[in-house]
């Protein structure tokens, strides 16, 4: 089976992991809409580039005409036509494609027209946490809802990345056959578990990761950490990520008297982030709205118990001994959860937690779940 994967955020590790998972059950052609080409241009298609190391990976220059809704629609149509031309070149050189698979947001702009123009069925994966309707990430307006509804109605299948996201889509009355396939993790990128032995008064190293944005709840996490540290001076917090809230969070750290016990590490690449996780004791997040929370999965794969809010896939990851969850925006409950997990670290089997994450969310496991979805679109004869 040959699948054309239209990326949403090309280059991000979690997005690349979707391509790798699909590649375990299908031949994948990757299409990445970009602002400017970084790959050598295709002969005759100056708006597209192809990777010389991977001839089935393309970039397509997307247009951004946003002075009016009409010009925006024209830009989307031009971009979709460019993608179709690249798909046509790929089919002519390497054989026909069987399925389109895209990840929103770009899917809503390009996929329905591409499906009609190419005659191919399409699958869309939904990642947007806005469907929960939290004030920090409100539900899209009516035009976006109508556009997404049309996208879902025309799809062969809709994939939600967590049970809670599927339930949110159903609660909003969104059409389509929604199935759950979680975000995958490339276990080959994970570091080995370090040999660890704890002494009772050793620092308890808490790690958190994500954009410094309102929906991530770092104000709540800092308040909870301050309350917990007042009762357990072993606690330390390291926050990985960058964003516009950095000055506010730095001021909050100062005001709460946490200078020297909370570190804002800024952006780290994946390898450095995973190294931090592998040498921490637990992972914490106070996010208000997540579609999944890939960093929590990566933390579990590094053997960390979770202290998290009940959103996205966090309840699923923390279930059955994986950690503790609390309601969002409850710093007192989060503080108690931090204290509880810090006091009971010895009861968590890091190797078992790591194996659980790697086995349940590795590329092959998620690839098999993707294959089940692909079979529903009538492509089972192409699958291994």
Coordinates of C-alpha atoms in Angstrom, one line a residue:
X1 CA 0.0 0.0 0.0
X2 CA 1.2 3.5 -0.8
X3 CA 0.2 6.3 1.5
X4 CA 0.8 10.0 0.9
X5 CA 1.3 11.6 4.4
X6 CA 0.6 15.4 4.5
X7 CA 2.4 16.8 7.5
X8 CA 1.2 19.6 9.8
X9 CA 4.4 20.6 11.5
X10 CA 7.3 19.1 9.4
X11 CA 10.5 18.6 11.3
X12 CA 9.0 18.2 14.7
X13 CA 9.9 14.8 16.2
X14 CA 6.4 13.7 17.1
X15 CA 5.2 14.5 13.6
X16 CA 8.1 12.5 12.0
X17 CA 7.2 9.6 14.3
X18 CA 3.8 9.3 12.6
X19 CA 5.5 8.9 9.3
X20 CA 7.8 6.2 10.8
X21 CA 4.8 4.4 12.3
X22 CA 2.9 4.4 9.0
X23 CA 6.1 3.1 7.3
X24 CA 5.9 -0.1 9.3
X25 CA 2.8 -1.1 7.4
X26 CA 2.9 0.9 4.1
X27 CA 5.1 2.7 1.7
X28 CA 4.9 6.3 2.8
X29 CA 5.3 9.4 0.6
X30 CA 5.8 12.5 2.8
X31 CA 4.5 15.9 1.7
X32 CA 5.6 18.9 3.9
X33 CA 4.0 22.3 3.1
X34 CA 6.7 24.9 3.9
X35 CA 7.2 28.7 3.6
X36 CA 10.4 28.2 1.6
X37 CA 12.2 25.3 0.1
X38 CA 15.2 23.7 1.9
X39 CA 15.4 20.8 -0.6
X40 CA 16.7 20.9 -4.2
X41 CA 13.8 21.9 -6.5
X42 CA 12.1 19.3 -8.7
X43 CA 12.7 19.8 -12.4
X44 CA 9.7 21.5 -13.9
X45 CA 8.1 22.1 -10.5
X46 CA 10.0 25.1 -9.0
X47 CA 7.6 25.3 -6.0
X48 CA 8.5 21.8 -4.9
X49 CA 11.7 20.1 -3.6
X50 CA 12.7 16.5 -3.2
X51 CA 15.1 15.1 -0.6
X52 CA 18.1 13.5 -2.4
X53 CA 18.5 11.1 0.5
X54 CA 14.8 10.1 0.5
X55 CA 13.3 10.4 -2.9
X56 CA 9.8 9.9 -1.5
X57 CA 9.9 13.0 0.7
X58 CA 8.9 16.4 -0.7
X59 CA 8.5 20.0 0.3
X60 CA 5.8 22.2 -1.3
X61 CA 5.8 25.9 -0.9
X62 CA 2.5 27.0 0.6
X63 CA 1.0 30.4 -0.1
X64 CA -0.2 32.8 2.7
X65 CA -2.6 35.4 1.3
X66 CA -4.7 36.5 4.3
X67 CA -5.9 40.1 3.6
X68 CA -9.3 38.6 3.1
X69 CA -11.1 35.2 3.4
X70 CA -11.4 35.0 -0.4
X71 CA -7.7 35.4 -1.0
X72 CA -7.0 32.9 1.8
X73 CA -9.2 30.4 0.0
X74 CA -7.4 31.1 -3.3
X75 CA -4.0 30.5 -1.6
X76 CA -5.2 27.2 -0.1
X77 CA -6.4 26.1 -3.6
X78 CA -3.1 27.0 -5.2
X79 CA -1.2 25.1 -2.5
X80 CA -3.5 22.1 -3.0
X81 CA -2.9 22.1 -6.8
X82 CA 0.8 22.2 -6.1
X83 CA 0.5 19.2 -3.9
X84 CA -1.5 17.4 -6.5
X85 CA 1.2 18.0 -9.1
X86 CA 3.8 16.6 -6.8
X87 CA 1.6 13.5 -6.1
X88 CA 1.2 13.1 -9.9
X89 CA 4.9 13.2 -10.4
X90 CA 5.4 10.6 -7.7
X91 CA 2.7 8.4 -9.1
X92 CA 4.2 8.6 -12.6
X93 CA 7.7 7.7 -11.5
X94 CA 7.0 5.1 -8.8
X95 CA 3.4 3.9 -9.2
X96 CA -0.1 4.9 -8.1
X97 CA -1.0 6.0 -4.6
X98 CA -3.7 4.3 -2.6
X99 CA -4.6 6.7 0.2
X100 CA -4.1 10.3 1.5
X101 CA -3.4 10.7 5.2
X102 CA -3.2 14.2 6.7
X103 CA -2.9 15.9 10.0
X104 CA -4.9 19.0 10.8
X105 CA -4.7 22.0 10.5
X106 CA -3.5 21.8 6.9
X107 CA -5.9 18.9 6.3
X108 CA -9.0 21.1 6.5
X109 CA -7.6 23.5 3.9
X110 CA -6.3 21.0 1.3
X111 CA -7.6 17.5 1.8
X112 CA -11.2 17.6 0.5
X113 CA -10.2 19.1 -2.8
X114 CA -7.1 16.8 -3.1
X115 CA -9.3 13.8 -2.5
X116 CA -11.8 14.8 -5.2
X117 CA -9.1 15.8 -7.7
X118 CA -7.0 12.7 -7.2
X119 CA -9.9 10.2 -6.7
X120 CA -8.2 8.9 -3.6
X121 CA -9.8 8.2 -0.2
X122 CA -8.4 10.2 2.7
X123 CA -7.9 9.8 6.4
X124 CA -7.4 12.7 8.8
X125 CA -5.8 12.7 12.2
X126 CA -7.1 15.3 14.7
X127 CA -4.6 16.8 17.1
X128 CA -6.2 20.1 18.2
X129 CA -6.8 20.5 21.9
X130 CA -9.2 23.4 21.2
X131 CA -12.1 20.9 21.0
X132 CA -12.1 20.8 24.8
X133 CA -13.2 24.4 24.9
X134 CA -10.9 25.6 27.6
X135 CA -10.7 29.4 27.9
X136 CA -7.0 29.3 27.2
X137 CA -7.7 27.5 23.9
X138 CA -11.3 28.1 22.9
X139 CA -13.4 26.0 20.5
X140 CA -12.9 27.2 16.9
X141 CA -15.5 29.6 15.5
X142 CA -18.4 28.6 13.2
X143 CA -16.5 29.0 9.9
X144 CA -13.8 26.6 11.2
X145 CA -16.4 24.2 12.6
X146 CA -18.1 24.1 9.2
X147 CA -14.9 23.6 7.4
X148 CA -13.8 20.8 9.8
X149 CA -17.3 19.2 9.5
X150 CA -16.9 19.1 5.7
X151 CA -13.5 17.6 6.1
X152 CA -14.8 14.8 8.4
X153 CA -17.8 14.1 6.3
X154 CA -15.7 13.4 3.2
X155 CA -13.1 11.3 5.0
X156 CA -12.8 7.6 4.9
X157 CA -11.9 7.7 8.6
X158 CA -11.1 10.3 11.3
X159 CA -8.4 9.5 13.9
X160 CA -8.4 11.0 17.3
X161 CA -5.1 10.6 19.2
X162 CA -6.8 10.0 22.6
X163 CA -10.0 8.7 24.1
X164 CA -10.8 12.1 25.6
X165 CA -10.3 13.9 22.2
X166 CA -12.7 11.4 20.6
X167 CA -15.2 12.0 23.3
X168 CA -14.9 15.8 22.9
X169 CA -15.5 15.5 19.1
X170 CA -18.6 13.4 19.7
X171 CA -19.9 15.8 22.3
X172 CA -19.7 18.6 19.7
X173 CA -21.6 16.5 17.2
X174 CA -18.8 16.4 14.7
X175 CA -19.5 13.9 11.9
X176 CA -17.3 11.1 10.7
X177 CA -16.2 7.6 11.9
X178 CA -13.8 8.5 14.7
X179 CA -11.3 5.9 15.8
X180 CA -8.5 6.3 18.4
X181 CA -4.9 5.8 17.3
X182 CA -2.4 7.3 19.8
X183 CA 0.7 9.3 19.0
X184 CA 3.6 7.0 18.5
X185 CA 7.1 7.3 19.9
X186 CA 10.3 6.3 18.2
X187 CA 11.8 4.0 20.8
X188 CA 15.1 4.1 18.9
X189 CA 15.5 7.7 19.9
X190 CA 15.1 7.0 23.6
X191 CA 18.1 6.8 25.9
X192 CA 18.9 3.7 28.0
X193 CA 17.6 3.8 31.5
X194 CA 20.5 4.9 33.8
X195 CA 21.4 2.7 36.8
X196 CA 19.8 4.5 39.8
X197 CA 19.8 4.1 43.5
X198 CA 18.1 6.6 45.8
X199 CA 19.0 7.6 49.4
X200 CA 16.1 9.1 51.4
X201 CA 17.4 12.7 51.5
X202 CA 18.5 12.8 47.8
X203 CA 16.9 15.6 45.9
X204 CA 13.6 14.7 44.1
X205 CA 14.1 15.9 40.6
X206 CA 10.8 16.9 38.9
X207 CA 10.8 17.6 35.2
X208 CA 8.2 19.3 33.0
X209 CA 8.2 20.1 29.4
X210 CA 6.2 22.1 26.9
X211 CA 5.7 25.6 25.4
X212 CA 5.5 28.4 27.9
X213 CA 1.9 29.2 26.9
X214 CA -1.3 29.8 28.9
X215 CA -2.9 26.4 28.2
X216 CA 0.1 24.6 29.6
X217 CA -0.7 25.7 33.2
X218 CA 2.8 26.6 34.4
X219 CA 1.4 29.2 36.8
X220 CA -0.6 26.4 38.5
X221 CA 2.4 24.1 38.4
X222 CA 4.6 26.7 40.1
X223 CA 2.0 27.4 42.8
X224 CA 1.6 23.7 43.4
X225 CA 5.3 23.2 43.5
X226 CA 5.8 26.0 46.0
X227 CA 3.1 24.5 48.3
X228 CA 4.7 21.0 48.0
X229 CA 8.3 22.2 48.6
X230 CA 7.2 24.0 51.8
X231 CA 6.5 20.5 53.1
X232 CA 9.3 18.6 51.4
X233 CA 12.6 20.5 50.8
X234 CA 14.0 17.7 48.7
X235 CA 11.9 18.8 45.7
X236 CA 13.5 20.5 42.7
X237 CA 11.8 21.5 39.4
X238 CA 13.3 21.8 35.9
X239 CA 11.1 23.1 33.1
X240 CA 12.0 22.5 29.5
X241 CA 10.5 24.8 26.9
X242 CA 10.3 28.3 25.6
X243 CA 7.5 30.8 25.0
X244 CA 6.1 34.2 25.6
X245 CA 5.2 33.6 29.2
X246 CA 8.9 33.3 30.3
X247 CA 9.1 36.8 31.8
X248 CA 5.9 36.2 33.8
X249 CA 7.1 32.8 35.0
X250 CA 10.4 34.2 36.0
X251 CA 8.6 36.8 38.1
X252 CA 6.4 34.2 39.6
X253 CA 9.4 32.1 40.6
X254 CA 11.0 35.1 42.3
X255 CA 7.7 36.1 44.1
X256 CA 7.2 32.5 45.3
X257 CA 10.7 32.3 46.7
X258 CA 11.7 29.5 44.3
X259 CA 14.9 31.0 42.8
X260 CA 17.5 28.2 42.9
X261 CA 15.0 25.4 43.2
X262 CA 13.2 26.0 39.8
X263 CA 15.2 26.1 36.6
X264 CA 13.8 27.3 33.3
X265 CA 16.0 25.5 30.8
X266 CA 14.5 26.9 27.6
X267 CA 14.2 25.0 24.4
X268 CA 16.2 21.7 24.2
X269 CA 16.5 19.4 21.3
X270 CA 14.9 16.0 21.6
X271 CA 18.1 14.2 22.7
X272 CA 18.8 16.7 25.4
X273 CA 15.2 16.7 26.6
X274 CA 15.2 12.9 26.8
X275 CA 18.5 13.0 28.7
X276 CA 16.9 15.3 31.3
X277 CA 14.0 13.0 31.6
X278 CA 16.1 9.9 32.0
X279 CA 17.9 11.5 35.0
X280 CA 14.8 12.9 36.7
X281 CA 12.6 11.2 39.3
X282 CA 9.1 12.1 38.1
X283 CA 7.3 14.1 35.3
X284 CA 4.7 16.8 36.1
X285 CA 2.3 18.8 34.0
X286 CA -0.6 21.1 34.9
X287 CA -1.8 21.5 31.3
X288 CA -5.4 22.7 30.8
X289 CA -5.9 21.2 27.4
X290 CA -4.0 18.5 25.6
X291 CA -5.0 16.4 22.6
X292 CA -2.4 13.8 23.8
X293 CA 0.7 15.1 25.6
X294 CA 3.6 13.4 23.8
X295 CA 6.2 14.7 26.3
X296 CA 4.4 12.7 29.0
X297 CA 4.6 9.6 26.9
X298 CA 8.3 10.2 26.4
X299 CA 8.8 10.7 30.1
X300 CA 7.0 7.4 30.8
X301 CA 9.2 5.7 28.3
X302 CA 12.2 7.1 30.3
X303 CA 10.7 5.3 33.3
X304 CA 9.1 8.3 35.1
X305 CA 5.9 8.2 37.0
X306 CA 3.5 11.0 36.1
X307 CA 1.8 13.7 38.1
X308 CA -0.6 15.2 35.6
X309 CA -4.0 16.8 34.9
X310 CA -6.9 14.9 33.5
X311 CA -6.8 16.0 29.8
X312 CA -5.7 14.4 26.6
X313 CA -4.1 10.9 27.0
X314 CA -2.7 11.8 30.4
X315 CA -5.4 9.7 32.3
X316 CA -4.6 6.7 30.0
X317 CA -0.9 7.1 30.6
X318 CA -1.2 7.4 34.3
X319 CA -3.7 4.6 34.7
X320 CA -2.8 1.2 36.4
X321 CA 0.1 2.5 38.4
X322 CA 1.6 5.0 35.9
X323 CA 1.1 7.9 38.2
X324 CA -1.5 10.3 39.7
X325 CA -3.9 12.7 37.9
X326 CA -5.9 15.6 39.3
X327 CA -8.4 18.0 37.8
X328 CA -6.9 21.0 35.9
X329 CA -6.4 24.3 37.7
X330 CA -6.3 22.8 41.2
X331 CA -2.9 23.7 42.6
X332 CA -3.7 22.3 46.0
X333 CA -4.6 18.9 44.6
X334 CA -1.5 19.0 42.3
X335 CA 0.7 19.8 45.3
X336 CA -0.7 16.8 47.2
X337 CA -0.1 14.6 44.2
X338 CA 3.5 15.8 43.9
X339 CA 4.1 15.0 47.6
X340 CA 2.5 11.6 47.3
X341 CA 4.6 10.5 44.3
X342 CA 7.8 11.9 45.8
X343 CA 7.2 10.0 49.0
X344 CA 6.4 6.7 47.2
X345 CA 9.1 6.8 44.4
X346 CA 10.4 3.4 45.6
X347 CA 7.1 1.8 44.7
X348 CA 7.4 2.6 41.0
X349 CA 9.3 0.2 38.8
X350 CA 11.1 2.4 36.3
X351 CA 11.9 -0.5 34.0
X352 CA 8.3 -1.6 33.9
X353 CA 7.0 1.9 33.3
X354 CA 9.5 2.3 30.4
X355 CA 8.6 -1.1 28.9
X356 CA 4.9 -0.3 29.2
X357 CA 5.3 3.0 27.2
X358 CA 7.6 1.5 24.6
X359 CA 5.4 -1.6 24.0
X360 CA 2.1 0.2 23.9
X361 CA 3.2 3.3 21.8
X362 CA 6.2 2.2 19.8
X363 CA 6.2 2.5 16.0
X364 CA 5.2 -1.1 15.3
X365 CA 2.4 -1.1 17.8
X366 CA 0.9 2.2 16.5
X367 CA 1.6 1.1 12.9
X368 CA -0.7 -2.0 13.5
X369 CA -3.4 0.3 14.7
X370 CA -3.0 2.5 11.7
X371 CA -3.2 -0.6 9.5
X372 CA -6.6 -1.4 11.0
X373 CA -7.8 2.0 10.0
X374 CA -6.4 1.7 6.5
X375 CA -8.2 -1.6 6.1
X376 CA -11.5 0.2 6.8
X377 CA -11.0 2.3 3.6
X378 CA -10.9 -0.8 1.5
X379 CA -7.1 -1.0 1.1
X380 CA -6.6 -4.3 3.0
X381 CA -5.4 -6.0 -0.2
X382 CA -2.4 -3.7 -0.1
X383 CA -1.4 -4.3 3.5
X384 CA 1.1 -6.9 4.7

